[in-house]
Short mmCIF file of C-alpha atoms in Angstrom, two decimals:
data_model
loop_
_atom_site.label_atom_id
_atom_site.label_comp_id
_atom_site.label_asym_id
_atom_site.label_seq_id
_atom_site.Cartn_x
_atom_site.Cartn_y
_atom_site.Cartn_z
CA MET A 1436 120.34 79.58 92.86
CA PHE A 1437 119.73 81.94 95.78
CA GLU A 1438 122.20 81.35 98.59
CA VAL A 1439 125.55 83.02 97.89
CA ALA A 1440 124.73 86.65 98.62
CA GLU A 1441 127.94 88.25 97.36
CA ALA A 1442 127.68 86.39 94.05
CA TYR A 1443 124.00 87.31 93.70
CA GLU A 1444 124.86 90.96 94.31
CA ARG A 1445 127.37 90.86 91.48
CA HIS A 1446 124.81 89.15 89.24
CA ARG A 1447 121.59 91.05 90.04
CA GLY A 1448 122.40 93.78 92.54
CA ARG A 1449 123.11 96.41 89.91
CA SER A 1450 119.86 95.99 87.97
CA SER A 1451 117.73 95.55 91.12
CA LYS A 1452 119.02 98.85 92.50
CA LEU A 1453 118.07 100.59 89.26
CA LEU A 1454 114.62 99.00 89.14
CA ALA A 1455 113.74 99.57 92.80
CA PRO A 1456 113.29 103.39 92.66
CA LEU A 1457 111.06 103.13 89.59
CA PHE A 1458 108.94 100.52 91.34
CA ILE A 1459 108.67 102.64 94.49
CA ASP A 1460 107.67 105.72 92.48
CA PHE A 1461 104.83 103.71 90.98
CA VAL A 1462 103.68 102.18 94.27
CA GLY A 1463 104.24 105.02 96.75
CA VAL A 1464 105.53 104.10 100.22
CA GLN A 1465 104.57 105.29 103.69
CA GLY A 1466 104.16 104.04 107.24
CA LYS A 1467 105.02 100.40 107.85
CA VAL A 1468 106.31 98.49 104.82
CA LEU A 1469 106.98 94.78 104.25
CA ASP A 1470 109.49 93.73 101.58
CA MET A 1471 108.58 90.11 100.85
CA GLY A 1472 111.43 88.13 99.32
CA CYS A 1473 113.89 90.91 100.09
CA GLY A 1474 116.98 89.06 98.89
CA THR A 1475 120.10 91.06 99.67
CA GLY A 1476 118.06 94.19 100.41
CA ALA A 1477 118.07 96.25 97.21
CA LEU A 1478 114.40 97.22 97.54
CA THR A 1479 114.46 97.47 101.34
CA PHE A 1480 117.33 99.93 101.38
CA THR A 1481 115.75 101.99 98.60
CA ILE A 1482 112.48 102.18 100.57
CA ALA A 1483 114.48 103.38 103.57
CA LYS A 1484 115.45 106.53 101.66
CA SER A 1485 111.86 107.75 102.15
CA GLN A 1486 111.24 109.75 105.29
CA ALA A 1487 107.53 108.88 105.05
CA VAL A 1488 108.34 105.32 106.15
CA SER A 1489 108.35 104.50 109.87
CA ARG A 1490 109.29 100.80 109.78
CA ILE A 1491 110.55 98.39 107.13
CA VAL A 1492 110.72 94.63 107.46
CA GLY A 1493 112.50 92.51 104.87
CA ILE A 1494 111.92 88.76 104.85
CA ASP A 1495 113.49 86.02 102.75
CA ARG A 1496 113.91 82.24 102.89
CA SER A 1497 117.65 82.45 102.26
CA GLN A 1498 119.72 82.70 105.44
CA GLY A 1499 122.71 83.81 103.38
CA PHE A 1500 120.75 86.71 101.89
CA ILE A 1501 119.36 87.75 105.29
CA ASN A 1502 122.83 87.70 106.85
CA TYR A 1503 124.17 89.83 104.01
CA ALA A 1504 121.34 92.36 104.31
CA ARG A 1505 121.72 92.59 108.08
CA SER A 1506 125.45 93.20 107.77
CA HIS A 1507 124.80 96.18 105.47
CA ASN A 1508 122.01 97.78 107.49
CA GLU A 1509 122.61 100.99 109.42
CA ASP A 1510 118.99 102.19 109.68
CA ALA A 1511 117.13 101.65 112.98
CA ARG A 1512 113.80 101.52 111.11
CA VAL A 1513 114.91 98.45 109.14
CA MET A 1514 114.97 94.82 110.24
CA PHE A 1515 115.50 91.56 108.34
CA ALA A 1516 114.16 88.10 109.20
CA LEU A 1517 113.75 84.64 107.74
CA GLY A 1518 110.23 84.07 106.46
CA ASP A 1519 108.05 82.18 104.00
CA ALA A 1520 106.01 84.22 101.51
CA GLN A 1521 103.26 81.58 101.66
CA ASN A 1522 102.96 81.81 105.45
CA LEU A 1523 103.94 85.30 106.55
CA PRO A 1524 104.77 85.49 110.28
CA PHE A 1525 102.73 88.64 110.97
CA PRO A 1526 99.24 89.40 112.31
CA ASP A 1527 96.51 90.69 110.01
CA ALA A 1528 96.76 94.34 108.91
CA SER A 1529 100.33 94.80 110.18
CA PHE A 1530 101.55 96.95 107.27
CA ASP A 1531 100.54 99.94 105.16
CA ARG A 1532 102.39 98.61 102.13
CA CYS A 1533 103.48 95.11 101.14
CA LEU A 1534 105.91 94.88 98.22
CA ALA A 1535 107.76 92.10 96.42
CA LEU A 1536 110.44 92.62 93.77
CA LEU A 1537 111.27 89.92 91.19
CA VAL A 1538 110.19 86.96 93.33
CA MET A 1539 106.71 85.82 92.25
CA SER A 1540 107.88 83.24 89.71
CA PHE A 1541 110.05 81.53 92.34
CA ILE A 1542 107.25 81.00 94.88
CA PRO A 1543 105.63 77.53 94.68
CA ASP A 1544 102.11 78.96 95.15
CA PRO A 1545 102.07 82.63 94.03
CA SER A 1546 98.34 83.00 94.65
CA LYS A 1547 98.77 81.94 98.26
CA ALA A 1548 101.59 84.46 98.62
CA VAL A 1549 99.41 87.27 97.24
CA ARG A 1550 96.64 86.36 99.65
CA GLU A 1551 99.17 86.47 102.47
CA MET A 1552 100.38 89.89 101.30
CA ARG A 1553 96.78 91.09 101.27
CA ARG A 1554 96.14 89.63 104.75
CA VAL A 1555 99.04 91.40 106.45
CA THR A 1556 98.24 94.75 104.77
CA ARG A 1557 95.63 97.07 106.30
CA THR A 1558 92.37 97.96 104.57
CA GLY A 1559 93.14 100.65 102.00
CA GLY A 1560 96.81 99.68 101.95
CA VAL A 1561 98.76 98.80 98.81
CA VAL A 1562 100.07 95.42 97.70
CA ALA A 1563 102.49 95.46 94.75
CA THR A 1564 105.08 93.53 92.82
CA ALA A 1565 107.33 93.90 89.77
CA MET A 1566 108.63 91.19 87.44
CA TRP A 1567 110.85 91.21 84.37
CA ASP A 1568 108.97 91.87 81.12
CA SER A 1569 108.82 88.79 78.85
CA THR A 1570 107.05 90.47 75.92
CA GLY A 1571 110.26 91.41 74.07
CA GLY A 1572 112.88 94.15 74.09
CA ASN A 1573 114.31 93.28 77.50
CA GLU A 1574 117.96 93.11 76.42
CA LEU A 1575 119.27 92.73 79.98
CA ASN A 1576 117.58 89.35 80.37
CA GLN A 1577 117.24 88.23 76.77
CA SER A 1578 120.83 88.63 75.55
CA LEU A 1579 122.22 85.58 77.32
CA TRP A 1580 119.23 83.41 76.41
CA ASP A 1581 119.31 84.52 72.78
CA ALA A 1582 122.89 83.27 72.61
CA ALA A 1583 122.02 80.11 74.55
CA THR A 1584 119.10 79.10 72.31
CA ALA A 1585 121.23 79.66 69.20
CA LEU A 1586 123.48 76.86 70.48
CA ASP A 1587 120.88 74.74 72.28
CA SER A 1588 117.25 74.71 71.19
CA ASN A 1589 116.27 73.26 74.58
CA ALA A 1590 117.52 76.30 76.46
CA LYS A 1591 114.59 78.42 77.51
CA GLN A 1592 114.53 81.68 79.38
CA THR A 1593 112.79 81.35 82.75
CA THR A 1594 110.68 84.45 82.12
CA GLU A 1595 109.20 82.85 79.00
CA ARG A 1596 107.75 79.89 80.89
CA PRO A 1597 104.13 79.76 82.11
CA GLY A 1598 103.82 81.38 85.51
CA SER A 1599 106.72 83.77 85.03
CA TYR A 1600 104.35 86.75 85.41
CA GLY A 1601 106.23 88.67 82.76
CA THR A 1602 103.17 90.32 81.19
CA ALA A 1603 100.67 92.94 82.31
CA GLU A 1604 97.84 90.45 81.82
CA GLU A 1605 99.40 87.77 84.03
CA LEU A 1606 100.13 90.19 86.86
CA SER A 1607 96.76 91.92 86.68
CA SER A 1608 94.97 88.57 86.73
CA LEU A 1609 97.03 87.34 89.69
CA TRP A 1610 96.17 90.45 91.70
CA LYS A 1611 92.47 90.58 90.83
CA SER A 1612 91.89 86.87 91.36
CA ASN A 1613 93.27 87.13 94.86
CA GLY A 1614 91.01 89.86 96.11
CA LEU A 1615 92.79 93.12 95.37
CA VAL A 1616 90.91 96.05 93.84
CA SER A 1617 91.75 99.20 91.84
CA VAL A 1618 94.49 97.18 90.15
CA GLU A 1619 96.95 99.14 87.98
CA VAL A 1620 99.92 97.97 85.90
CA LYS A 1621 102.86 99.90 84.48
CA ASN A 1622 105.85 99.10 82.27
CA LEU A 1623 109.09 100.20 83.93
CA LEU A 1624 111.95 101.01 81.54
CA PHE A 1625 115.62 101.74 82.21
CA SER A 1626 119.09 100.88 80.94
CA CYS A 1627 121.88 99.07 82.74
CA GLY A 1628 125.53 99.86 82.05
CA PHE A 1629 128.58 97.59 82.06
CA SER A 1630 132.25 98.54 81.85
CA SER A 1631 133.22 95.57 79.66
CA PHE A 1632 132.07 92.18 78.43
CA ASP A 1633 133.54 90.45 81.48
CA ASP A 1634 131.71 92.87 83.77
CA PHE A 1635 128.51 91.42 82.29
CA TRP A 1636 129.60 87.80 81.82
CA LEU A 1637 131.56 86.86 84.95
CA PRO A 1638 128.66 87.15 87.43
CA PHE A 1639 126.72 84.59 85.38
CA ILE A 1640 129.29 81.86 86.01
CA GLU A 1641 128.95 82.12 89.79
CA GLY A 1642 125.77 80.02 89.69
CA GLN A 1643 123.20 82.47 91.06
CA GLY A 1644 119.71 82.89 89.58
CA PRO A 1645 118.22 80.85 86.71
CA ALA A 1646 120.89 81.92 84.21
CA GLY A 1647 123.68 81.04 86.61
CA ALA A 1648 122.10 77.67 87.32
CA TYR A 1649 121.84 77.00 83.57
CA LEU A 1650 125.50 77.83 82.99
CA ALA A 1651 126.56 75.62 85.90
CA ARG A 1652 125.00 72.61 84.15
CA LEU A 1653 126.96 73.15 80.91
CA SER A 1654 130.23 71.50 79.98
CA GLU A 1655 133.28 73.73 79.93
CA ALA A 1656 133.35 73.57 76.12
CA HIS A 1657 129.66 74.49 75.78
CA ARG A 1658 130.07 77.34 78.28
CA GLY A 1659 133.04 78.64 76.30
CA ALA A 1660 131.05 78.52 73.06
CA LEU A 1661 128.19 80.37 74.70
CA ARG A 1662 130.56 83.02 76.00
CA GLU A 1663 131.91 83.67 72.51
CA ARG A 1664 128.44 83.68 70.93
CA LEU A 1665 127.21 86.20 73.50
CA ARG A 1666 130.27 88.40 72.98
CA GLN A 1667 129.71 88.35 69.21
CA ASN A 1668 126.02 89.20 69.63
CA LEU A 1669 126.78 92.16 71.89
CA PHE A 1670 129.84 93.63 70.16
CA GLU A 1671 129.80 92.27 66.59
CA ASN A 1672 133.03 93.76 65.20
CA ARG A 1673 133.46 96.47 67.83
CA ARG A 1674 136.21 96.39 70.44
CA ASP A 1675 135.39 95.41 74.01
CA GLY A 1676 134.43 98.35 76.19
CA PRO A 1677 131.54 100.01 78.03
CA PHE A 1678 128.02 99.23 76.83
CA ARG A 1679 124.42 99.49 77.97
CA LEU A 1680 121.46 97.11 77.77
CA LYS A 1681 117.78 98.04 77.81
CA ALA A 1682 115.75 96.61 80.68
CA LYS A 1683 111.97 96.27 81.07
CA ALA A 1684 109.76 95.15 83.92
CA TRP A 1685 106.04 95.09 84.62
CA ALA A 1686 104.75 96.40 87.93
CA VAL A 1687 101.30 95.86 89.42
CA ARG A 1688 99.65 97.48 92.42
CA GLY A 1689 96.28 96.90 94.07
CA ILE A 1690 94.33 98.09 97.07
CA VAL A 1691 93.20 95.94 99.99
CA PRO A 1692 89.38 96.26 100.07
CA ASN A 1693 87.13 96.55 103.09
CA LYS A 1694 86.46 93.15 104.63
#
């Protein structure tokens, strides 16, 4: 699901680049920053736009994503490396901020990852993440799964499963239970535009992310039926053309307490 960087960029790059500035505004960035689970670098490169940041490290388990991010980097403050969120390769208190965008539900032990984020962040520093909202109204994520479940009752959106961290309560609990204090959550809202139906649909069939993996398992006939159901849901009787979908995410931030 997370290896072909160019395909992932076409699938999620657009929305990640819209979400990243909202997340950063909520968190605030300065000094040394770690982007845990950096993917192709959407958050890392957005952080780099801040002159208050002196160093940014992006880590990810996907060699393909790291190679892609490195090939697009022109900022001397930024570096990318392979790394495991559950065993971060940094000494204690190495960073002023430790951020993760849209990765918590894909980590085998999220609590261990949060404890690692806390460990590598200095006392008084900020640890934060954002995940897609699963409470309703997130058209960007829900539209495909609404069409899928209409055809297959066993299809289930990843963000609706336990441990998806798609609610304020889940994220707040994850942060507080792993030693962070002054925990705050915020709903981040934006819209994502597409030039046509195919602009939205085609990245799904390249197999990246949970939706791409789901489509890859379908027969050609089932995939075709899903395509037409999704088109009907989005356009009804209107002609194909530009359209926008609402997107929602929850963000949480917490402070590393005195030891």
